[in-house]
Amino acid sequence: MTGRLAFQLWLLAAAVLALAVAAVMTGPYQASLGDLLQAVARYVGLQSAAEGGPGTIDTILFGVRIPRVAAALLTGAALAGAGAVYQGLFRNPLVSPDILGVSAGAGLGAAFGIFFSLPVFAIQGLAFVAGLGTVGLVYLVATMVRSYEPTLVLVLSGVVMGALAGACLSLLKILADPYDQLPAITFWLLGSLAAIRPQDVWGSLPAVLIGLLPILLLRWRMNVMSLGDEEASALGINPRRLRLILVMAATLMTAAVVSIAGVVGWVGLVIPHIARLLVGPDFTRLLPTAMLIGAGYMLLIDMIARNLTTTETPLGVLTAFIGAPVFIWLLASGRRGWS
């Protein structure tokens, strides 16, 4: 890692940390930096309850704000990292983490859980399993069709499975109770961190880390994969096997955060482009930069969502409103290639 890259990453990390502290302090119940420090001191045992008087502020910070900020960081970093992987693997700047149907499958799984009035943890579990299962079906279909280019078949299979999951989801919306279940399904599909609990973050963190590990270990091979399958094979890499490993790893990360945050679009599409403009296409630089920017971006979006109006705005609405014009601007002004 060069000195300039290290400086950029430390600068980004410091900005994300400052934004996280600001996100913890802002909201309908305002908290000062002193309140935050005192609450942390009480939490770790450096200050007794009698000295600081824990109460509403402690409940808000550790029961609501900090878990929500942690979930926003995790969601943004995972989606941006997965987006960078997908765009590099498929050598396509328009690819995002849901290209293989993981978001559509997770949405269908969550809708099933809501339709049958299951508890929250069961809804999240169904979303996670359905997202992974959809990508598994996509790969199964792709392996059965060998008469066309493998990458093209994989993407087209993802489009078909995503459309099928969307049709099933539409049917569930028709059958759902319009006064109770339908609003819950719709709100989940638009994305929200309003109901995040500490156990949600701890439950999804291991899956994200497990998915991130092979990506980090194989990060140097991503640069070779961007040259194409023939060049990768000539350099001693099995492109089909490597693509399977990296796609499953990125899908695991995506499914883990979608299961707790709902379907949040545009993050995995736009953020890798911004990171690529800053550090170039080298994946060893691109991955950490994209994940840091994605974490900060999702924090900012969530702050806007809970402070914009009296009722919380869904994350997917805000990411679309902000992501679409930013993406158009990137396409119009970007000078660096993506591969």
XYZ file of N, CA and C in Angstrom, residues 108-204:
291
model
N -38.770 -11.493 -1.871
C -39.815 -12.515 -1.892
C -39.832 -13.303 -0.581
N -38.655 -13.654 -0.068
C -38.596 -14.375 1.202
C -39.169 -13.568 2.344
N -38.832 -12.286 2.411
C -39.383 -11.432 3.466
C -40.894 -11.273 3.325
N -41.351 -11.130 2.084
C -42.791 -10.994 1.864
C -43.543 -12.243 2.319
N -42.977 -13.422 2.094
C -43.575 -14.654 2.599
C -43.674 -14.618 4.121
N -42.605 -14.182 4.759
C -42.611 -14.107 6.212
C -43.667 -13.152 6.742
N -43.791 -11.995 6.105
C -44.810 -11.022 6.521
C -46.202 -11.549 6.230
N -46.364 -12.223 5.083
C -47.674 -12.745 4.692
C -48.186 -13.773 5.701
N -47.280 -14.594 6.234
C -47.671 -15.615 7.199
C -47.501 -15.150 8.645
N -47.304 -13.833 8.828
C -47.240 -13.213 10.163
C -46.182 -13.858 11.059
N -45.014 -14.113 10.486
C -43.915 -14.692 11.244
C -43.198 -13.616 12.056
N -42.458 -13.984 13.099
C -41.696 -12.995 13.864
C -40.579 -12.377 13.040
N -39.999 -11.293 13.563
C -39.016 -10.525 12.795
C -37.804 -11.369 12.424
N -37.288 -12.146 13.373
C -36.084 -12.926 13.074
C -36.354 -13.963 11.982
N -37.583 -14.501 11.932
C -37.933 -15.464 10.892
C -38.043 -14.775 9.529
N -38.564 -13.551 9.509
C -38.649 -12.793 8.261
C -37.252 -12.518 7.716
N -36.350 -12.115 8.596
C -34.974 -11.854 8.175
C -34.289 -13.134 7.699
N -34.536 -14.228 8.405
C -33.954 -15.501 7.991
C -34.458 -15.952 6.630
N -35.768 -15.803 6.397
C -36.323 -16.163 5.090
C -35.743 -15.291 3.982
N -35.580 -14.002 4.254
C -34.998 -13.104 3.255
C -33.579 -13.531 2.921
N -32.804 -13.871 3.932
C -31.421 -14.282 3.730
C -31.336 -15.577 2.917
N -32.112 -16.573 3.318
C -32.081 -17.873 2.637
C -32.613 -17.753 1.209
N -33.694 -16.991 1.022
C -34.272 -16.848 -0.314
C -33.329 -16.105 -1.253
N -32.610 -15.105 -0.726
C -31.637 -14.395 -1.565
C -30.531 -15.306 -2.047
N -29.981 -16.108 -1.130
C -28.942 -17.062 -1.521
C -29.506 -18.143 -2.441
N -30.730 -18.607 -2.141
C -31.342 -19.652 -2.964
C -31.595 -19.204 -4.389
N -31.985 -17.942 -4.558
C -32.220 -17.426 -5.907
C -30.943 -17.440 -6.739
N -29.840 -17.000 -6.135
C -28.563 -17.012 -6.849
C -28.125 -18.452 -7.125
N -28.407 -19.369 -6.193
C -28.111 -20.776 -6.437
C -28.870 -21.318 -7.643
N -30.143 -20.957 -7.765
C -30.933 -21.364 -8.934
C -30.385 -20.751 -10.226
N -29.941 -19.500 -10.123
C -29.356 -18.846 -11.293
C -28.138 -19.619 -11.779
N -27.287 -20.009 -10.852
C -26.091 -20.773 -11.236
C -26.459 -22.147 -11.765
N -27.501 -22.763 -11.211
C -27.940 -24.069 -11.695
C -28.407 -23.981 -13.138
N -29.205 -22.956 -13.434
C -29.670 -22.763 -14.810
C -28.497 -22.481 -15.741
N -27.560 -21.646 -15.272
C -26.419 -21.280 -16.116
C -25.545 -22.479 -16.447
N -25.400 -23.414 -15.498
C -24.577 -24.606 -15.759
C -25.265 -25.578 -16.707
N -26.597 -25.520 -16.786
C -27.340 -26.408 -17.679
C -27.322 -25.915 -19.120
N -27.095 -24.618 -19.311
C -27.073 -24.037 -20.662
C -25.615 -23.779 -21.037
N -25.064 -24.559 -21.913
C -23.653 -24.463 -22.273
C -23.428 -24.032 -23.718
N -24.490 -23.654 -24.404
C -24.343 -23.326 -25.827
C -23.989 -21.860 -26.066
N -23.942 -21.051 -24.999
C -23.621 -19.638 -25.148
C -22.486 -19.264 -24.193
N -22.023 -18.039 -24.294
C -20.936 -17.556 -23.450
C -21.372 -17.595 -21.983
N -20.562 -18.175 -21.070
C -21.000 -18.415 -19.684
C -21.444 -17.162 -18.943
N -20.716 -16.069 -19.092
C -21.079 -14.846 -18.369
C -22.421 -14.307 -18.835
N -22.653 -14.335 -20.149
C -23.928 -13.862 -20.694
C -25.077 -14.713 -20.170
N -24.903 -16.037 -20.163
C -25.951 -16.930 -19.666
C -26.222 -16.664 -18.186
N -25.173 -16.421 -17.425
C -25.341 -16.163 -15.995
C -26.155 -14.898 -15.755
N -25.833 -13.830 -16.476
C -26.562 -12.563 -16.305
C -28.012 -12.703 -16.750
N -28.233 -13.342 -17.902
C -29.600 -13.521 -18.389
C -30.411 -14.401 -17.440
N -29.772 -15.422 -16.874
C -30.464 -16.265 -15.892
C -30.857 -15.447 -14.672
N -29.976 -14.536 -14.258
C -30.303 -13.664 -13.132
C -31.483 -12.758 -13.424
N -31.532 -12.234 -14.645
C -32.665 -11.391 -15.034
C -33.965 -12.189 -15.009
N -33.932 -13.419 -15.530
C -35.133 -14.257 -15.572
C -35.603 -14.611 -14.167
N -34.675 -15.040 -13.311
C -35.049 -15.410 -11.947
C -35.540 -14.200 -11.158
N -34.925 -13.048 -11.402
C -35.395 -11.827 -10.748
C -36.806 -11.467 -11.172
N -37.089 -11.634 -12.472
C -38.445 -11.363 -12.961
C -39.452 -12.345 -12.383
N -39.056 -13.613 -12.272
C -39.947 -14.620 -11.689
C -40.227 -14.326 -10.220
N -39.181 -13.953 -9.479
C -39.383 -13.589 -8.073
C -40.264 -12.355 -7.958
N -40.084 -11.400 -8.878
C -40.940 -10.212 -8.867
C -42.399 -10.542 -9.134
N -42.659 -11.510 -10.027
C -44.037 -11.918 -10.308
C -44.667 -12.579 -9.084
N -43.900 -13.445 -8.425
C -44.407 -14.083 -7.196
C -44.679 -13.044 -6.122
N -43.805 -12.032 -6.045
C -43.994 -10.967 -5.062
C -45.262 -10.163 -5.355
N -45.525 -9.902 -6.629
C -46.748 -9.186 -7.002
C -47.991 -9.979 -6.619
N -47.933 -11.299 -6.797
C -49.053 -12.147 -6.402
C -49.281 -12.092 -4.906
N -48.194 -12.106 -4.132
C -48.336 -12.011 -2.675
C -48.948 -10.669 -2.272
N -48.580 -9.611 -2.960
C -49.160 -8.294 -2.659
C -50.668 -8.288 -2.892
N -51.095 -8.977 -3.954
C -52.529 -9.044 -4.240
C -53.266 -9.811 -3.152
N -52.656 -10.894 -2.665
C -53.303 -11.739 -1.666
C -53.182 -11.196 -0.241
N -52.244 -10.275 -0.016
C -51.983 -9.792 1.339
C -53.112 -8.900 1.845
N -53.228 -8.845 3.160
C -54.198 -7.960 3.807
C -53.827 -6.507 3.504
N -54.706 -5.741 2.841
C -54.342 -4.381 2.428
C -54.174 -3.392 3.585
N -54.655 -3.749 4.772
C -54.569 -2.821 5.901
C -53.399 -3.117 6.834
N -52.822 -4.299 6.734
C -51.760 -4.675 7.671
C -50.537 -5.216 6.940
N -50.723 -6.296 6.205
C -49.586 -6.969 5.583
C -49.020 -6.205 4.388
N -49.884 -5.661 3.537
C -49.417 -4.978 2.327
C -48.537 -3.766 2.641
N -48.947 -2.886 3.587
C -48.036 -1.767 3.919
C -46.694 -2.246 4.463
N -46.705 -3.322 5.264
C -45.447 -3.842 5.806
C -44.548 -4.380 4.706
N -45.134 -5.104 3.744
C -44.346 -5.631 2.619
C -43.770 -4.490 1.791
N -44.605 -3.498 1.492
C -44.167 -2.367 0.674
C -43.053 -1.599 1.348
N -43.203 -1.336 2.659
C -42.187 -0.570 3.377
C -40.871 -1.339 3.435
N -40.937 -2.664 3.616
C -39.709 -3.460 3.671
C -38.998 -3.433 2.323
N -39.770 -3.501 1.244
C -39.173 -3.513 -0.089
C -38.522 -2.182 -0.439
N -38.929 -1.107 0.227
C -38.339 0.203 -0.029
C -37.087 0.445 0.813
N -36.839 -0.405 1.799
C -35.640 -0.299 2.618
C -35.805 0.621 3.804
N -35.405 0.151 4.983
C -35.487 0.971 6.188
C -34.628 0.359 7.290
N -34.083 1.223 8.137
C -33.325 0.783 9.312
C -34.051 1.173 10.592
N -35.327 1.487 10.476
C -36.073 1.991 11.626
C -36.242 0.947 12.722
N -36.346 -0.310 12.358
C -36.615 -1.361 13.349
C -35.372 -2.163 13.719
N -34.188 -1.623 13.430
C -32.947 -2.351 13.702
C -32.747 -2.513 15.207
N -32.366 -3.712 15.588
C -32.030 -4.009 16.982
C -30.565 -4.465 17.043
N -29.938 -4.397 18.226
C -28.525 -4.820 18.318
C -28.298 -6.239 17.809
N -29.242 -7.146 18.092
C -29.053 -8.533 17.653
C -29.111 -8.675 16.137
N -29.783 -7.748 15.442
C -29.797 -7.788 13.979
C -28.400 -7.542 13.417
N -27.714 -6.566 14.005
C -26.364 -6.247 13.543
C -25.413 -7.409 13.824
N -25.488 -7.931 15.049
C -24.612 -9.050 15.405
C -24.938 -10.300 14.596
N -26.194 -10.456 14.201
C -26.575 -11.627 13.413
C -26.085 -11.582 11.981
N -26.039 -10.389 11.380
C -25.625 -10.269 9.981
C -24.123 -10.051 9.822
